[in-house]
Short mmCIF file of C-alpha atoms and ligand atoms in Angstrom, two decimals:
data_model
loop_
_atom_site.label_atom_id
_atom_site.label_comp_id
_atom_site.label_asym_id
_atom_site.label_seq_id
_atom_site.Cartn_x
_atom_site.Cartn_y
_atom_site.Cartn_z
CA MET S 872 -21.42 4.06 1.56
CA ILE S 873 -22.72 7.32 3.02
CA ASP S 874 -25.19 9.61 1.24
CA LEU S 875 -24.47 13.26 2.01
CA HIS S 876 -27.56 15.44 1.56
CA TYR S 877 -25.86 18.72 1.01
CA TRP S 878 -25.71 22.21 -0.39
CA PRO S 879 -22.47 24.24 -0.40
CA THR S 880 -23.00 26.48 2.65
CA PRO S 881 -21.16 26.71 6.01
CA ASN S 882 -23.24 23.99 7.67
CA GLY S 883 -22.78 21.73 4.65
CA TRP S 884 -19.00 22.32 4.53
CA LYS S 885 -18.61 21.02 8.08
CA ILE S 886 -19.60 17.56 6.88
CA SER S 887 -17.86 17.59 3.48
CA ILE S 888 -14.64 18.55 5.33
CA MET S 889 -15.10 15.76 7.91
CA LEU S 890 -15.82 13.13 5.25
CA GLU S 891 -12.73 14.22 3.32
CA GLU S 892 -10.60 14.25 6.48
CA CYS S 893 -11.70 10.69 7.31
CA GLY S 894 -11.41 9.44 3.72
CA LEU S 895 -14.85 7.84 4.00
CA PRO S 896 -16.56 6.95 0.70
CA TYR S 897 -19.64 9.11 0.16
CA ARG S 898 -22.11 10.13 -2.49
CA LEU S 899 -23.31 13.72 -2.89
CA VAL S 900 -27.08 14.17 -2.95
CA PRO S 901 -27.72 17.87 -3.70
CA VAL S 902 -30.51 19.61 -1.74
CA ASN S 903 -31.09 22.87 -3.57
CA ILE S 904 -32.33 25.01 -0.68
CA GLY S 905 -32.87 27.96 -3.03
CA LYS S 906 -35.47 25.91 -4.91
CA GLY S 907 -37.19 24.55 -1.80
CA GLU S 908 -35.90 20.97 -2.11
CA GLN S 909 -35.47 20.87 1.70
CA PHE S 910 -39.28 20.54 1.84
CA SER S 911 -39.55 17.45 -0.33
CA PRO S 912 -41.22 14.55 1.53
CA GLU S 913 -38.14 12.37 0.91
CA PHE S 914 -35.82 14.91 2.51
CA LEU S 915 -38.19 15.69 5.42
CA ALA S 916 -38.22 11.98 6.24
CA LEU S 917 -34.47 12.29 6.93
CA SER S 918 -34.36 15.82 8.30
CA PRO S 919 -37.72 16.92 9.75
CA ASN S 920 -36.36 20.43 10.47
CA ASN S 921 -36.13 21.14 6.68
CA ARG S 922 -32.48 22.05 6.98
CA MET S 923 -29.47 20.40 5.43
CA PRO S 924 -26.99 18.73 5.96
CA ALA S 925 -28.17 15.20 6.64
CA ILE S 926 -26.50 11.86 6.05
CA VAL S 927 -27.65 8.31 5.49
CA ASP S 928 -25.12 5.66 6.44
CA HIS S 929 -25.95 2.51 4.51
CA ALA S 930 -23.46 0.47 6.53
CA PRO S 931 -23.72 1.64 10.14
CA SER S 932 -21.70 -0.24 12.72
CA GLY S 933 -23.60 -2.92 14.58
CA GLY S 934 -26.60 -3.16 12.31
CA ALA S 935 -27.68 -3.79 8.76
CA THR S 936 -30.39 -1.10 8.59
CA SER S 937 -29.48 2.28 7.10
CA LEU S 938 -29.16 5.10 9.63
CA ALA S 939 -30.12 8.74 8.95
CA VAL S 940 -28.68 11.62 11.00
CA PHE S 941 -29.51 15.35 10.76
CA GLU S 942 -28.01 18.42 12.57
CA SER S 943 -24.40 19.05 11.61
CA GLY S 944 -23.11 18.73 15.19
CA ALA S 945 -24.74 15.32 15.63
CA ILE S 946 -23.41 14.22 12.23
CA LEU S 947 -19.86 15.24 13.19
CA ILE S 948 -20.11 13.25 16.43
CA TYR S 949 -21.55 10.27 14.55
CA LEU S 950 -18.76 10.25 11.96
CA ALA S 951 -16.09 10.78 14.63
CA GLU S 952 -17.37 7.80 16.61
CA LYS S 953 -17.74 5.67 13.48
CA THR S 954 -14.11 6.27 12.49
CA GLY S 955 -12.54 6.79 15.93
CA ARG S 956 -11.06 10.09 14.70
CA PHE S 957 -11.17 13.78 15.68
CA LEU S 958 -13.08 13.19 18.97
CA PRO S 959 -11.42 11.34 21.87
CA LEU S 960 -13.60 8.52 23.14
CA ASP S 961 -13.33 9.60 26.78
CA GLY S 962 -11.54 11.88 29.18
CA ARG S 963 -11.06 15.60 29.49
CA GLU S 964 -10.33 16.20 25.78
CA ARG S 965 -13.62 14.63 24.73
CA TYR S 966 -15.56 17.20 26.73
CA GLN S 967 -13.29 20.04 25.63
CA THR S 968 -14.14 19.09 22.06
CA LEU S 969 -17.87 18.68 22.70
CA GLN S 970 -18.16 21.96 24.59
CA TRP S 971 -16.58 23.92 21.71
CA LEU S 972 -18.72 22.04 19.22
CA MET S 973 -21.81 23.11 21.21
CA TRP S 974 -20.43 26.67 21.38
CA GLN S 975 -20.37 26.72 17.61
CA MET S 976 -23.79 25.09 17.22
CA GLY S 977 -25.56 27.29 19.77
CA GLY S 978 -23.52 30.49 19.46
CA LEU S 979 -21.28 31.33 16.54
CA GLY S 980 -23.41 29.60 13.88
CA PRO S 981 -26.83 31.05 14.75
CA MET S 982 -25.47 34.52 15.55
CA ALA S 983 -23.35 34.74 12.40
CA GLY S 984 -26.36 33.45 10.44
CA GLN S 985 -28.55 36.27 11.75
CA ASN S 986 -25.78 38.84 11.31
CA GLY S 987 -25.33 37.78 7.70
CA HIS S 988 -29.08 37.91 7.14
CA PHE S 989 -29.49 41.47 8.37
CA LEU S 990 -26.34 42.67 6.59
CA LEU S 991 -26.90 41.00 3.23
CA TYR S 992 -30.47 39.86 2.73
CA ALA S 993 -32.89 41.97 4.77
CA PRO S 994 -34.97 44.11 2.37
CA GLU S 995 -34.37 47.14 4.61
CA LYS S 996 -31.34 48.02 6.74
CA ILE S 997 -32.38 47.82 10.39
CA PRO S 998 -29.66 49.51 12.49
CA TYR S 999 -30.73 47.89 15.78
CA ALA S 1000 -30.57 44.35 14.33
CA ILE S 1001 -27.26 45.01 12.55
CA GLU S 1002 -25.75 46.41 15.74
CA ARG S 1003 -27.08 43.66 17.99
CA TYR S 1004 -25.89 40.73 15.88
CA GLY S 1005 -22.72 42.51 14.73
CA LYS S 1006 -21.64 43.10 18.34
CA GLU S 1007 -22.45 39.56 19.38
CA VAL S 1008 -20.46 38.06 16.48
CA ASP S 1009 -17.56 40.38 17.38
CA ARG S 1010 -17.76 39.17 21.00
CA LEU S 1011 -17.74 35.54 19.87
CA TYR S 1012 -14.64 36.14 17.72
CA GLY S 1013 -13.00 37.57 20.84
CA VAL S 1014 -13.84 34.39 22.80
CA LEU S 1015 -12.43 32.25 19.97
CA ASP S 1016 -9.28 34.38 19.76
CA THR S 1017 -8.63 34.00 23.50
CA GLN S 1018 -9.17 30.25 23.28
CA LEU S 1019 -6.85 29.89 20.28
CA ALA S 1020 -4.15 31.92 22.06
CA ARG S 1021 -3.95 29.19 24.71
CA LYS S 1022 -1.37 26.43 24.48
CA GLY S 1023 -2.39 23.93 21.84
CA GLY S 1024 -3.42 26.06 18.94
CA TYR S 1025 -6.66 24.29 17.96
CA VAL S 1026 -10.18 25.15 19.05
CA ALA S 1027 -10.43 22.38 21.65
CA GLY S 1028 -6.76 22.33 22.63
CA ALA S 1029 -3.76 20.49 21.26
CA SER S 1030 -5.46 18.37 18.60
CA TYR S 1031 -7.33 19.13 15.41
CA SER S 1032 -10.92 17.97 16.03
CA ILE S 1033 -14.54 18.17 14.95
CA ALA S 1034 -14.71 21.47 16.88
CA ASP S 1035 -12.30 23.01 14.35
CA MET S 1036 -14.33 21.56 11.48
CA ALA S 1037 -17.52 23.09 12.91
CA VAL S 1038 -16.06 26.56 13.54
CA PHE S 1039 -13.91 26.96 10.41
CA PRO S 1040 -16.71 27.17 7.79
CA TRP S 1041 -18.35 30.01 9.72
CA VAL S 1042 -15.07 31.91 10.05
CA ARG S 1043 -14.80 31.51 6.30
CA THR S 1044 -17.73 33.95 6.08
CA HIS S 1045 -15.88 36.63 8.08
CA LYS S 1046 -15.82 39.17 5.25
CA ALA S 1047 -19.58 38.95 4.75
CA GLN S 1048 -19.89 39.31 8.55
CA GLN S 1049 -17.78 42.51 8.34
CA ILE S 1050 -15.23 41.00 10.70
CA ASP S 1051 -11.64 42.17 10.26
CA LEU S 1052 -9.51 39.10 11.04
CA GLN S 1053 -6.48 41.28 11.79
CA LYS S 1054 -8.25 42.26 15.02
CA PHE S 1055 -8.16 38.56 16.00
CA PRO S 1056 -4.58 37.40 15.24
CA HIS S 1057 -4.93 33.94 16.77
CA VAL S 1058 -8.08 33.27 14.75
CA GLU S 1059 -6.29 34.52 11.64
CA ARG S 1060 -3.28 32.22 12.22
CA TRP S 1061 -5.52 29.19 12.85
CA TYR S 1062 -7.77 30.01 9.88
CA ASN S 1063 -4.85 30.31 7.45
CA ALA S 1064 -3.32 27.06 8.73
CA LEU S 1065 -6.58 25.13 8.29
CA PHE S 1066 -7.02 26.49 4.79
CA GLU S 1067 -3.80 24.70 3.81
CA ARG S 1068 -5.17 21.27 4.70
CA PRO S 1069 -5.92 19.36 1.46
CA ALA S 1070 -9.06 17.78 2.95
CA VAL S 1071 -10.38 21.21 3.93
CA LYS S 1072 -9.80 22.48 0.39
CA ARG S 1073 -11.60 19.44 -1.07
CA GLY S 1074 -14.48 19.84 1.39
CA LEU S 1075 -14.92 23.51 0.51
CA ASP S 1076 -14.83 22.70 -3.20
CA LEU S 1077 -17.59 20.10 -3.01
CA GLY S 1078 -20.48 21.26 -5.16
CA LYS S 1079 -19.17 24.80 -5.55
CA GLU S 1080 -20.45 24.80 -9.14
CA LEU S 1081 -24.00 24.42 -7.74
CA ARG S 1082 -23.98 27.76 -5.90
CA ALA S 1083 -26.05 30.54 -7.44
CA PRO S 1084 -24.18 33.85 -7.83
CA ALA S 1085 -26.98 35.84 -6.14
CA LEU S 1086 -30.16 35.36 -4.16
CA THR S 1087 -33.09 35.10 -6.58
CA GLU S 1088 -36.75 35.83 -5.86
CA GLU S 1089 -37.39 32.08 -6.02
CA ALA S 1090 -34.74 31.52 -3.32
CA ARG S 1091 -36.21 34.26 -1.13
CA LYS S 1092 -39.59 32.52 -1.34
CA ALA S 1093 -38.03 29.16 -0.43
CA LEU S 1094 -35.85 30.42 2.43
CA PHE S 1095 -37.51 33.35 4.15
CA GLY S 1096 -40.75 33.83 6.04
CA GLN S 1097 -41.15 30.19 7.02
CA THR S 1098 -43.87 29.60 9.65
CA ALA S 1099 -45.48 26.37 10.82
CA GLN S 1100 -48.51 27.24 8.74
CA SER S 1101 -46.69 28.28 5.57
CA VAL S 1102 -44.54 25.14 5.70
CA ARG S 1103 -47.57 22.90 6.24
CA ALA S 1104 -49.35 24.64 3.36
CA GLY S 1105 -46.40 23.82 1.08
CA GLN S 1106 -45.74 27.50 0.31
CA HIS S 1107 -41.95 27.14 0.14
CA GLN S 1108 -41.81 24.16 -2.15
CA PRO S 1109 -40.80 24.52 -5.79
CA SER S 1110 -43.78 25.45 -7.94
CA PRO S 1111 -44.65 22.55 -10.27
CA ASN S 1112 -44.00 24.60 -13.45
CA VAL S 1113 -40.48 25.74 -12.44
N1 LIG T 2258 -28.54 23.59 13.09
C1 LIG T 2258 -28.55 23.11 11.74
C2 LIG T 2258 -28.63 24.29 10.82
C3 LIG T 2258 -28.63 23.88 9.37
C4 LIG T 2258 -29.01 25.03 8.46
O1 LIG T 2258 -29.41 26.11 8.91
N2 LIG T 2258 -28.89 24.78 7.16
C5 LIG T 2258 -29.32 25.78 6.19
C6 LIG T 2258 -28.21 26.06 5.19
S1 LIG T 2258 -26.70 26.59 5.97
C7 LIG T 2258 -30.54 25.26 5.45
O2 LIG T 2258 -30.67 24.09 5.21
N3 LIG T 2258 -31.47 26.16 5.12
C8 LIG T 2258 -32.67 25.81 4.47
C9 LIG T 2258 -33.84 26.66 4.91
O3 LIG T 2258 -33.61 27.69 5.58
O4 LIG T 2258 -34.98 26.32 4.60
C10 LIG T 2258 -27.28 22.30 11.47
O5 LIG T 2258 -26.24 22.71 12.02
O6 LIG T 2258 -27.34 21.29 10.76
#
């Protein structure tokens, strides 16, 4: 059995989609990041970066001891290697898949995250930040569109892989990113096709009832303004009387 420490956001959906695609049995352990549960000592023991997702595999291959993994890219690789699916074990396609996974982890995810922050959550509209991240996200969609136009039709080439599962949840946020998918027809075609996969639908539905309709003051306190000092001082944790 695998415990999935999760909240329904793009980085969480990567793993719920992968678990559904592989048909692995798992148990949902909610981490309410809007309440500061990512700072609980139990969760930090699994994920010292106070970010979800994380997993605990209670039956890892080759050993009886439970294994915890954090960082969505590492979790996708772990699950792919555990099941032998969605990541070739060697050869050219393995590195095609890993390079696009890293592209998502180091590029599209962080840039779209910042773009979304300055568009939706920043208390004041800062034109320079909106333009900088907006342009970079637009550039990254262009890179993805060119890649998807190549023969094969999936992010890493001819096969559906963990690279698709990493990129798709962030493309799901395209409206909030103010990206018009019609400008990127190959992304649009790929996105619509993935949406039809039953496992993708189930992954996106996981815990959707947990999502708050809007960002509350409590969530702002938990999520924003984190520094080494404020984290160490416990300033983002749920207050005891909440
Ligand atoms: N690089 C990390 C990023 C994970 C991440 O940013 N998770 C967000 C939700 S999408 C989170 O846990 N935020 C909690 C916080 O900001 O304190 C990964 O891919 O796993």
